[in-house]
CSV table of C-alpha atoms in Angstrom, one decimal:
chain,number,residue,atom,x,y,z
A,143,UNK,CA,134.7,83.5,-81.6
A,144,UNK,CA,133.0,81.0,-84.2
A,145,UNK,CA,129.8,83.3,-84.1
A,146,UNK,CA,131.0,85.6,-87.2
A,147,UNK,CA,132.9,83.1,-88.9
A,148,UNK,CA,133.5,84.9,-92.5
A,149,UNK,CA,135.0,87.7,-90.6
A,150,UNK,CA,135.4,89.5,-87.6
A,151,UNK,CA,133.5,92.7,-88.1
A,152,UNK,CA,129.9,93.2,-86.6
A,153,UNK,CA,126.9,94.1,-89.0
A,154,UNK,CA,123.4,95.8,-87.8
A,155,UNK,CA,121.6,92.3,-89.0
A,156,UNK,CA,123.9,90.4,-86.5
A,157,UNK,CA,123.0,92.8,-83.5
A,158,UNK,CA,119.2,92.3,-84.7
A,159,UNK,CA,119.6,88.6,-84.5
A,160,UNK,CA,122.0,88.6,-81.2
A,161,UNK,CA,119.0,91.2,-79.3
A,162,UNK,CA,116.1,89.1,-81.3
A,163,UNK,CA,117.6,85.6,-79.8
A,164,UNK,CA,118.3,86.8,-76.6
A,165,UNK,CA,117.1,83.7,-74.1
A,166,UNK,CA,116.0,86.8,-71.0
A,167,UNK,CA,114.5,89.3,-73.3
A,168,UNK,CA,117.3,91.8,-73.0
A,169,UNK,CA,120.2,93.0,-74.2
A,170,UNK,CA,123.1,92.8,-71.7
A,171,UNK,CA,124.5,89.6,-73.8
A,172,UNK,CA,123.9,90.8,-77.1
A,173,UNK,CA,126.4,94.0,-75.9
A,174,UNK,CA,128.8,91.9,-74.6
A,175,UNK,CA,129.5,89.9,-78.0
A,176,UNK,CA,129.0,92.8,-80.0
A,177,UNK,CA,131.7,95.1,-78.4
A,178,UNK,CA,133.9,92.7,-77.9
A,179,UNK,CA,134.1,93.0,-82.1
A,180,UNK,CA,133.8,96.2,-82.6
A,181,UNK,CA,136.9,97.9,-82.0
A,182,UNK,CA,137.7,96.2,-84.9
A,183,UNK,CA,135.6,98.9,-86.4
A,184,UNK,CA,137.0,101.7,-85.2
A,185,UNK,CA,138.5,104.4,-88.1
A,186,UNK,CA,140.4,107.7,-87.2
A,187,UNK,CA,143.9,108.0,-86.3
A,188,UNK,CA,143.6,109.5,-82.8
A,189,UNK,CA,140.6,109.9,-80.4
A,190,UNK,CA,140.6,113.8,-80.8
A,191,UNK,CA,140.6,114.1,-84.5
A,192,UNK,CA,137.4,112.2,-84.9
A,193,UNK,CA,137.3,108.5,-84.2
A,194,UNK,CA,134.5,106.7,-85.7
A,195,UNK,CA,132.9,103.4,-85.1
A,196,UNK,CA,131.1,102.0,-88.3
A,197,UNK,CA,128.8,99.3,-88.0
A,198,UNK,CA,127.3,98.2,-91.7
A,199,UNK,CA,124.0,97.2,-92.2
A,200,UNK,CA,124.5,93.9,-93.9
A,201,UNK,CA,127.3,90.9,-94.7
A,202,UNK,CA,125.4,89.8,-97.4
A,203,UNK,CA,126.9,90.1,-100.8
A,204,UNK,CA,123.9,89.8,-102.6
A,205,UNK,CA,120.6,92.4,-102.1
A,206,UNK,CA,117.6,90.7,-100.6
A,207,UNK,CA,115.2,91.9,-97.3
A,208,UNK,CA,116.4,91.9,-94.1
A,209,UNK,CA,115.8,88.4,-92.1
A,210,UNK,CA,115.5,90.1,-88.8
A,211,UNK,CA,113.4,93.6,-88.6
A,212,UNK,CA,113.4,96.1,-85.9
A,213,UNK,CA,109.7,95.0,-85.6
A,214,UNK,CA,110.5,91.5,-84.6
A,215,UNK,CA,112.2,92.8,-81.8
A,216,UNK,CA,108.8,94.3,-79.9
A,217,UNK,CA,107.6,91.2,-78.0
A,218,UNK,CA,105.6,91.0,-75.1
A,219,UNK,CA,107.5,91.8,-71.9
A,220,UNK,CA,109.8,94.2,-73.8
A,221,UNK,CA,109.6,98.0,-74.1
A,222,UNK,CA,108.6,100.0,-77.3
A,223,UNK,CA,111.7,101.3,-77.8
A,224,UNK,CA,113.6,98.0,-77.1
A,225,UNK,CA,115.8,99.0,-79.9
A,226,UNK,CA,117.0,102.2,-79.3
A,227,UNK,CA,117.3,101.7,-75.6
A,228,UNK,CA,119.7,98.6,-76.6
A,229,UNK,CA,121.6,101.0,-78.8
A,230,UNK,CA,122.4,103.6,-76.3
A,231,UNK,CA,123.1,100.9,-74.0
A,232,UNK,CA,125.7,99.7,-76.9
A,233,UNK,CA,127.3,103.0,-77.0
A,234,UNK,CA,127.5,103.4,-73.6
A,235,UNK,CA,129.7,100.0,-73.2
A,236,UNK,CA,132.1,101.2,-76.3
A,237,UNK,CA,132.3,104.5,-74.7
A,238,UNK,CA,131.2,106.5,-77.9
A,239,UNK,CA,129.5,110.1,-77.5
A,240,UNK,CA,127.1,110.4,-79.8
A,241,UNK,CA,125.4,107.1,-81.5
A,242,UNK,CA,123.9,108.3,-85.1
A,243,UNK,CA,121.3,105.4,-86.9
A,244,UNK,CA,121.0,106.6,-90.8
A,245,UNK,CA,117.6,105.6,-91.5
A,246,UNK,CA,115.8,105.1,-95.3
A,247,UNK,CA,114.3,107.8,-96.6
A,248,UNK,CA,110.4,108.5,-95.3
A,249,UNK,CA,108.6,106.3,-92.6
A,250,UNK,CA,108.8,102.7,-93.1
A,251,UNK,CA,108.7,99.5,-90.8
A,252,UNK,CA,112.3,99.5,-90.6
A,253,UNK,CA,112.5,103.1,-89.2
A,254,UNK,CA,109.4,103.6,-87.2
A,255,UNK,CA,110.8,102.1,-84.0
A,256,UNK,CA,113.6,104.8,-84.2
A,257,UNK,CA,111.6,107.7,-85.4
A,258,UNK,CA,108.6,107.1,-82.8
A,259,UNK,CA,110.9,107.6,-79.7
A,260,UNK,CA,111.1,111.3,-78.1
A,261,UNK,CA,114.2,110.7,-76.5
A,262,UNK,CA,116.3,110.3,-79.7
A,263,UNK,CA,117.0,113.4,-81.7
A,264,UNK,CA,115.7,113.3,-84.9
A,265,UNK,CA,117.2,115.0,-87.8
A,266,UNK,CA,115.8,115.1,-91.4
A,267,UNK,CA,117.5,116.1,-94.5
A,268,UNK,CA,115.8,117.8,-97.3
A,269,UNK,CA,116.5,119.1,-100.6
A,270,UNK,CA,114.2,122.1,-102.2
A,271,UNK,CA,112.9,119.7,-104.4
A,272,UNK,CA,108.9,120.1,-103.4
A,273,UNK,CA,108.0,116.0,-103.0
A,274,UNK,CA,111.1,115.9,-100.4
A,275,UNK,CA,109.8,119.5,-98.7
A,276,UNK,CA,106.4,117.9,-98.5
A,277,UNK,CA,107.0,114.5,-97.5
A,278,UNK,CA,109.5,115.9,-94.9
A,279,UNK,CA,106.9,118.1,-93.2
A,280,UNK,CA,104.2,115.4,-93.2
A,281,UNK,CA,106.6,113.3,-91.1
A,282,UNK,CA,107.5,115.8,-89.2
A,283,UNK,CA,103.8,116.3,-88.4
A,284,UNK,CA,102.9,113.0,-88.0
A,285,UNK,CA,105.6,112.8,-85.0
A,286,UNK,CA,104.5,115.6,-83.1
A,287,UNK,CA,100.9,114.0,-83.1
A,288,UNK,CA,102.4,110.7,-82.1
A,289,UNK,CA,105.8,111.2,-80.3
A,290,UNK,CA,106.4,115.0,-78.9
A,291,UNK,CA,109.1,115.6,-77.4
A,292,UNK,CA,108.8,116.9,-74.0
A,293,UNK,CA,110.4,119.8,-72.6
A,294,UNK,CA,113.3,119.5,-70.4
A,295,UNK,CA,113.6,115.6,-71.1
A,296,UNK,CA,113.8,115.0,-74.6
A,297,UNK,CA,115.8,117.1,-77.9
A,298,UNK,CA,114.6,118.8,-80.1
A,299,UNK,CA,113.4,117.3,-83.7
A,300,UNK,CA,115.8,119.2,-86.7
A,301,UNK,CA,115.6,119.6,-90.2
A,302,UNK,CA,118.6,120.8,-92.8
A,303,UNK,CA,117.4,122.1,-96.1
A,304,UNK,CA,120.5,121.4,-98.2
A,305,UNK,CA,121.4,121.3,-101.9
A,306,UNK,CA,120.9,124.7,-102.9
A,307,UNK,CA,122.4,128.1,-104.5
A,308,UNK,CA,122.3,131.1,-102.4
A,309,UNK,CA,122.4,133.4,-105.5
A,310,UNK,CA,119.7,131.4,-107.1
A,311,UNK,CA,117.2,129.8,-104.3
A,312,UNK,CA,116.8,132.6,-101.9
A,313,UNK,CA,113.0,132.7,-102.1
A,314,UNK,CA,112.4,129.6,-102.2
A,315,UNK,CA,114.8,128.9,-99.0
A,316,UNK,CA,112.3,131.2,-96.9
A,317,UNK,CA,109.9,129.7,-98.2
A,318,UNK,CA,110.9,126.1,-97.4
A,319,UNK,CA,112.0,127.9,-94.1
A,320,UNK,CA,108.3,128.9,-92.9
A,321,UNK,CA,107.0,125.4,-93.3
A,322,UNK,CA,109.2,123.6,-92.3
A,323,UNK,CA,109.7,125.5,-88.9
A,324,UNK,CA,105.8,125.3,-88.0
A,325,UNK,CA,106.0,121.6,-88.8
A,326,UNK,CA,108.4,121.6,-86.4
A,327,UNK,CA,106.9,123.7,-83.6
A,328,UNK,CA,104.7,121.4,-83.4
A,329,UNK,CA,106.3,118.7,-82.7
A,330,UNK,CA,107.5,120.7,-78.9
A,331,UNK,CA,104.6,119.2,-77.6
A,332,UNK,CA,105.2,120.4,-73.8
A,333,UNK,CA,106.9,123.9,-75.2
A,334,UNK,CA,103.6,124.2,-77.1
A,335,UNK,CA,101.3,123.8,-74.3
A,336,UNK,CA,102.9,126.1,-72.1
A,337,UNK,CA,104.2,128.8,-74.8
A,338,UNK,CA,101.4,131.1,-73.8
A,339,UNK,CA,101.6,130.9,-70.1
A,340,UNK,CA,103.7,133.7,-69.4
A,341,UNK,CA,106.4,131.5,-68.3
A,342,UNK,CA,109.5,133.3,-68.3
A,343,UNK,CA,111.9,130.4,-67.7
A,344,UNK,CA,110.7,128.5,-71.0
A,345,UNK,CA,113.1,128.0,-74.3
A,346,UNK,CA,112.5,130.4,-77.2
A,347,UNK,CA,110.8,128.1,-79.9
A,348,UNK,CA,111.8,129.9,-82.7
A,349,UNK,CA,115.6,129.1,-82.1
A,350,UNK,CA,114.1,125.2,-81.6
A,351,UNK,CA,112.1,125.1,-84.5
A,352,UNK,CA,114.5,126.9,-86.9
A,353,UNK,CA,115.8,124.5,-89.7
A,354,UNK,CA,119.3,124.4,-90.5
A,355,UNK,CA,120.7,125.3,-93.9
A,356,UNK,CA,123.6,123.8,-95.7
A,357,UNK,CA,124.1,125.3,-99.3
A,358,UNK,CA,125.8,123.2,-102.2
A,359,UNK,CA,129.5,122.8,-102.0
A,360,UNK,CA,131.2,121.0,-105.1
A,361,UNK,CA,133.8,119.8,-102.4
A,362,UNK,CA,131.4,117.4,-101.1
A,363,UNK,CA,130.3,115.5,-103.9
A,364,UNK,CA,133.0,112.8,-104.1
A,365,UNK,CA,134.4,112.3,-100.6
A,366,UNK,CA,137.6,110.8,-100.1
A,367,UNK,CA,137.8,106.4,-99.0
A,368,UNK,CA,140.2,107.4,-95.8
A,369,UNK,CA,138.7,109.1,-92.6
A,370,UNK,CA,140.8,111.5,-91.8
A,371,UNK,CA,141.1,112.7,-95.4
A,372,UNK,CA,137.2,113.4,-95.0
A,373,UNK,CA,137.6,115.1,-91.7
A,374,UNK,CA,139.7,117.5,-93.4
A,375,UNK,CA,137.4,117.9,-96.2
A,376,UNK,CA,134.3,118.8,-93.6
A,377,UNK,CA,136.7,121.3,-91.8
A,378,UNK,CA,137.4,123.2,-94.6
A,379,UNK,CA,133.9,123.4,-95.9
A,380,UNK,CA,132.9,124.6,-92.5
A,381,UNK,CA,130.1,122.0,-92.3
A,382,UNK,CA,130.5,122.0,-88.1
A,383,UNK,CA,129.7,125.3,-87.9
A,384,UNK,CA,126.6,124.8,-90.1
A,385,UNK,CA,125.5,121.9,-87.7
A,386,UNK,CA,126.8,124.1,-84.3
A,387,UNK,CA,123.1,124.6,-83.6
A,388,UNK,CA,121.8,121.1,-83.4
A,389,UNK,CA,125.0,118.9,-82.3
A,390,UNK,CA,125.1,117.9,-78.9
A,391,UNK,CA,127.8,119.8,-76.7
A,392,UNK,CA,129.6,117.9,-74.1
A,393,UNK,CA,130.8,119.5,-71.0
A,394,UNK,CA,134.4,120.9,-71.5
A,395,UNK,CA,137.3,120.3,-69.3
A,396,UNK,CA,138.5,123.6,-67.7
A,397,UNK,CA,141.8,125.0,-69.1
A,398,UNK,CA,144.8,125.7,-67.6
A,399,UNK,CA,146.2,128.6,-67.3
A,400,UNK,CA,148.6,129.3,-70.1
A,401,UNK,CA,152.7,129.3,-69.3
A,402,UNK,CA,155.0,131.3,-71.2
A,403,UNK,CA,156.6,128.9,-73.5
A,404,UNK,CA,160.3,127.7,-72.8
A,405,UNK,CA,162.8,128.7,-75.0
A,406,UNK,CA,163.8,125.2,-77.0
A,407,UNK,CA,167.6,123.8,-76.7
A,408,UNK,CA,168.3,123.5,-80.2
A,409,UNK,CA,172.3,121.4,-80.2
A,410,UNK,CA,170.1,119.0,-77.7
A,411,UNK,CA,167.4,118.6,-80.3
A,412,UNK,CA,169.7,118.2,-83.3
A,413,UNK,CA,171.9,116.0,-81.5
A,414,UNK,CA,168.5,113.5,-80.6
A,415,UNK,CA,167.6,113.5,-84.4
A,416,UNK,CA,171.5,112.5,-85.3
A,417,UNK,CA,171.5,109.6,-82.7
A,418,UNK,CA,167.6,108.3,-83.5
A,419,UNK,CA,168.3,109.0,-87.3
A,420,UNK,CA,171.7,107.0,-87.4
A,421,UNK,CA,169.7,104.0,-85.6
A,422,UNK,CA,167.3,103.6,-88.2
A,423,UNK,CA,169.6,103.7,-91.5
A,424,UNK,CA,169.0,100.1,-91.6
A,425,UNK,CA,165.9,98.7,-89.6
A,426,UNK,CA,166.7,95.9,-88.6
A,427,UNK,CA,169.5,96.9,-86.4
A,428,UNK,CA,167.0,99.1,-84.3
A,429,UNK,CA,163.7,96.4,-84.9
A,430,UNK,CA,164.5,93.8,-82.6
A,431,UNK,CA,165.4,96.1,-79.8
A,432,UNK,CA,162.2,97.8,-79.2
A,433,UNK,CA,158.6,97.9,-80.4
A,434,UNK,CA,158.2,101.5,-80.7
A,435,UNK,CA,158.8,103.9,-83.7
A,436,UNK,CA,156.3,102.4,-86.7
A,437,UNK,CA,155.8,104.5,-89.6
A,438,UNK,CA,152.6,104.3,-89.5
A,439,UNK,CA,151.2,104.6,-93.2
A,440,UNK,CA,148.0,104.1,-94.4
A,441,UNK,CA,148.0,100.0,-94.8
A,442,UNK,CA,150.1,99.5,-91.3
A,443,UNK,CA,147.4,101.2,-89.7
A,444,UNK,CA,144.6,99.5,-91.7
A,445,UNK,CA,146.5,95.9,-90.7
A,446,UNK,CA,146.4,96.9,-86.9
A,447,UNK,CA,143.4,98.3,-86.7
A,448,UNK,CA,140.9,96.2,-88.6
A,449,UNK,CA,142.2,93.3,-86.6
A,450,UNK,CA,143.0,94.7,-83.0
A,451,UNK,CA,140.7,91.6,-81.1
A,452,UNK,CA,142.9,89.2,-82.7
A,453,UNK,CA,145.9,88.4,-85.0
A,454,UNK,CA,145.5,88.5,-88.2
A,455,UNK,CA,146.8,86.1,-91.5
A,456,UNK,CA,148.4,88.2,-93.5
A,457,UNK,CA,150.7,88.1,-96.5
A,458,UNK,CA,152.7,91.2,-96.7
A,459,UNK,CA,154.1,92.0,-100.2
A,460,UNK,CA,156.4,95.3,-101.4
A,461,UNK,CA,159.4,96.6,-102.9
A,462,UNK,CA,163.0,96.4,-101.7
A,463,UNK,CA,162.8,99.1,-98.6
A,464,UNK,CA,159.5,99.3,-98.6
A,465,UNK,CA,159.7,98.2,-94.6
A,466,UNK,CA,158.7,94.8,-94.6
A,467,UNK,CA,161.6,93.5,-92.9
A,468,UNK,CA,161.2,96.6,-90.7
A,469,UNK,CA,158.0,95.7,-89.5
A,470,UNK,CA,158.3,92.1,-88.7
A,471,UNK,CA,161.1,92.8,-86.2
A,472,UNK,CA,158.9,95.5,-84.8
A,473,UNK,CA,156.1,93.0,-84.4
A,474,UNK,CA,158.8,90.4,-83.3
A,475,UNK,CA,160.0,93.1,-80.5
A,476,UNK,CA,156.3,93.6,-79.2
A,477,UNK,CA,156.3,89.9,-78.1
A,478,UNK,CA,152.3,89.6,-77.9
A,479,UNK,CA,149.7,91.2,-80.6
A,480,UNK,CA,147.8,93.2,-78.1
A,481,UNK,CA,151.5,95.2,-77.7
């Protein structure tokens, strides 16, 4: 526990050095350190409305190059993709669904090992702005020369054009459209060789290599600090719906069929919120007789959740009824931190 001593939250420069310093070569006790830490991490209220694990790239307050690069990782012994393989691996162990690396712009030392693997889905965002339309194309090139993906095995590259007027960049949208999409056809390297084969049973490549558009929305250009705050925000820009083509779609648990709802005993429900109501006039008769019932606010759940491997030493300030008292007998009532 003395291995991030300044604080308890992991950083992509400490998984570098834990994968770099690994004594076998592998990564099985890099993972082990690292998620023990990192549902420290975690931000979302509940696991359905989003829950995100965040892992910054640095602790360092002051700019400077990275000590450890993705390149130092590629020894001899170890596999090309050494450092994606140990990030799914990661995920895997914290039980995430989708792992998403936000790489510099362009290809660079730092992103190469990423970008040069066919098994990760690569996405590339693009304005209409004709360096970024070019330079994203030439990548995109450049990968399906050096790392097609295959059919069958490995997704699809994407591109979304965003940052644009639909009642002012129409032609140029196609435009960007055209190139973009052959760029990406060629990248289906397996899809490419066997598109004129007669093959009935392979995937239309138009629907593969079709980029994804995301016009301008005002709403997005000063997101909220909080989580679930932005969630909301995407939801009503309809930004899923823009991305439905490209995200990855987990198998769906079958529904049950629905029941006619019951009719709800309204004297029993009053009479419940009387009795719990009349409990919590004043906390502290109700705090040390149970752990359960926080108000969970916004800085009670940043307290509990920024520090759930261990306790934390806090000093908790507020006005009269704020629920300090409140609190401290609920925490009191839980007996151990981990309740």
């Amino acid at each position: 526990r003395t291995l991030f001593p300044s604080t308890t939250l992991v950083r992509s420069e400490d998984f570098l050095a834990l994968l770099q310093g690994a004594e076998d070569g592998g990564w099985s006790a890099a993972i082990a350190i690292a998620a023990e830490y990192l549902p420290n991490q975690q931000v979302g209220r509940y696991a359905d409305n989003g829950r995100l694990t965040v892992i910054p790239a640095s602790r360092r307050p002051l700019l400077g190059p990275p000590r450890i690069e993705p390149a130092d990782l590629l020894t001899p012994g170890r596999s090309p993709y050494f450092l994606t393989e140990a990030l799914a691996a990661l995920g895997e162990r914290i039980g995430a669904d989708t792992v998403v690396i936000d790489l510099r712009a362009g290809a660079s030392e730092l992103s190469a090992p990423v970008l040069l693997d066919p098994r990760v889905q690569r996405i590339f965002v693009t304005t209409l702005s004709h360096q970024s339309l070019a330079g994203t194309a030439m990548l995109v090139r450049q990968l399906g020369q050096r790392a097609p993906a295959a059919l069958g095995e490995d997704p699809a590259s994407s591109v979304i054009i965003t940052q644009y007027r639909k009642d002012v960049h129409t032609e140029q949208v196609q435009q960007a459209c055209d190139e973009l999409s052959n760029a990406l056809f060629a990248t289906l390297g397996s899809i490419t060789a066997n598109h004129d084969s007669g093959d009935t049973g392979q995937v239309d490549t138009g629907v593969l290599s079709q980029p994804v558009l995301s016009p301008f929305r005002e709403e997005l250009l000063a997101l909220p600090s909080t989580w679930d705050t932005v969630l909301r925000l995407l939801e009503n820009c309809h930004v899923a719906e823009a991305l439905d083509s490209i995200l990855p779609r987990p198998a769906q648990p079958t529904e049950p069929a629905a029941e006619s709802p019951a009719v709800p005993d309204y004297p029993a429900l009053r009479r419940r919120l009387a009795d719990t109501a009349r409990e919590l006039i004043f906390a502290e008769k109700r705090g040390l007789s149970s752990a359960s019932g926080f108000l969970a606010t916004e800085p009670l759940r940043r307290l509990l959740g920024d520090h759930r491997t261990e306790p934390p030493l806090a000093l908790v300030v507020g006005a009269k009824g704020a629920g300090k008292t409140f609190m401290y007998s609920k925490a009191c009532a839980a007996r151990t931190w981990n309740a």
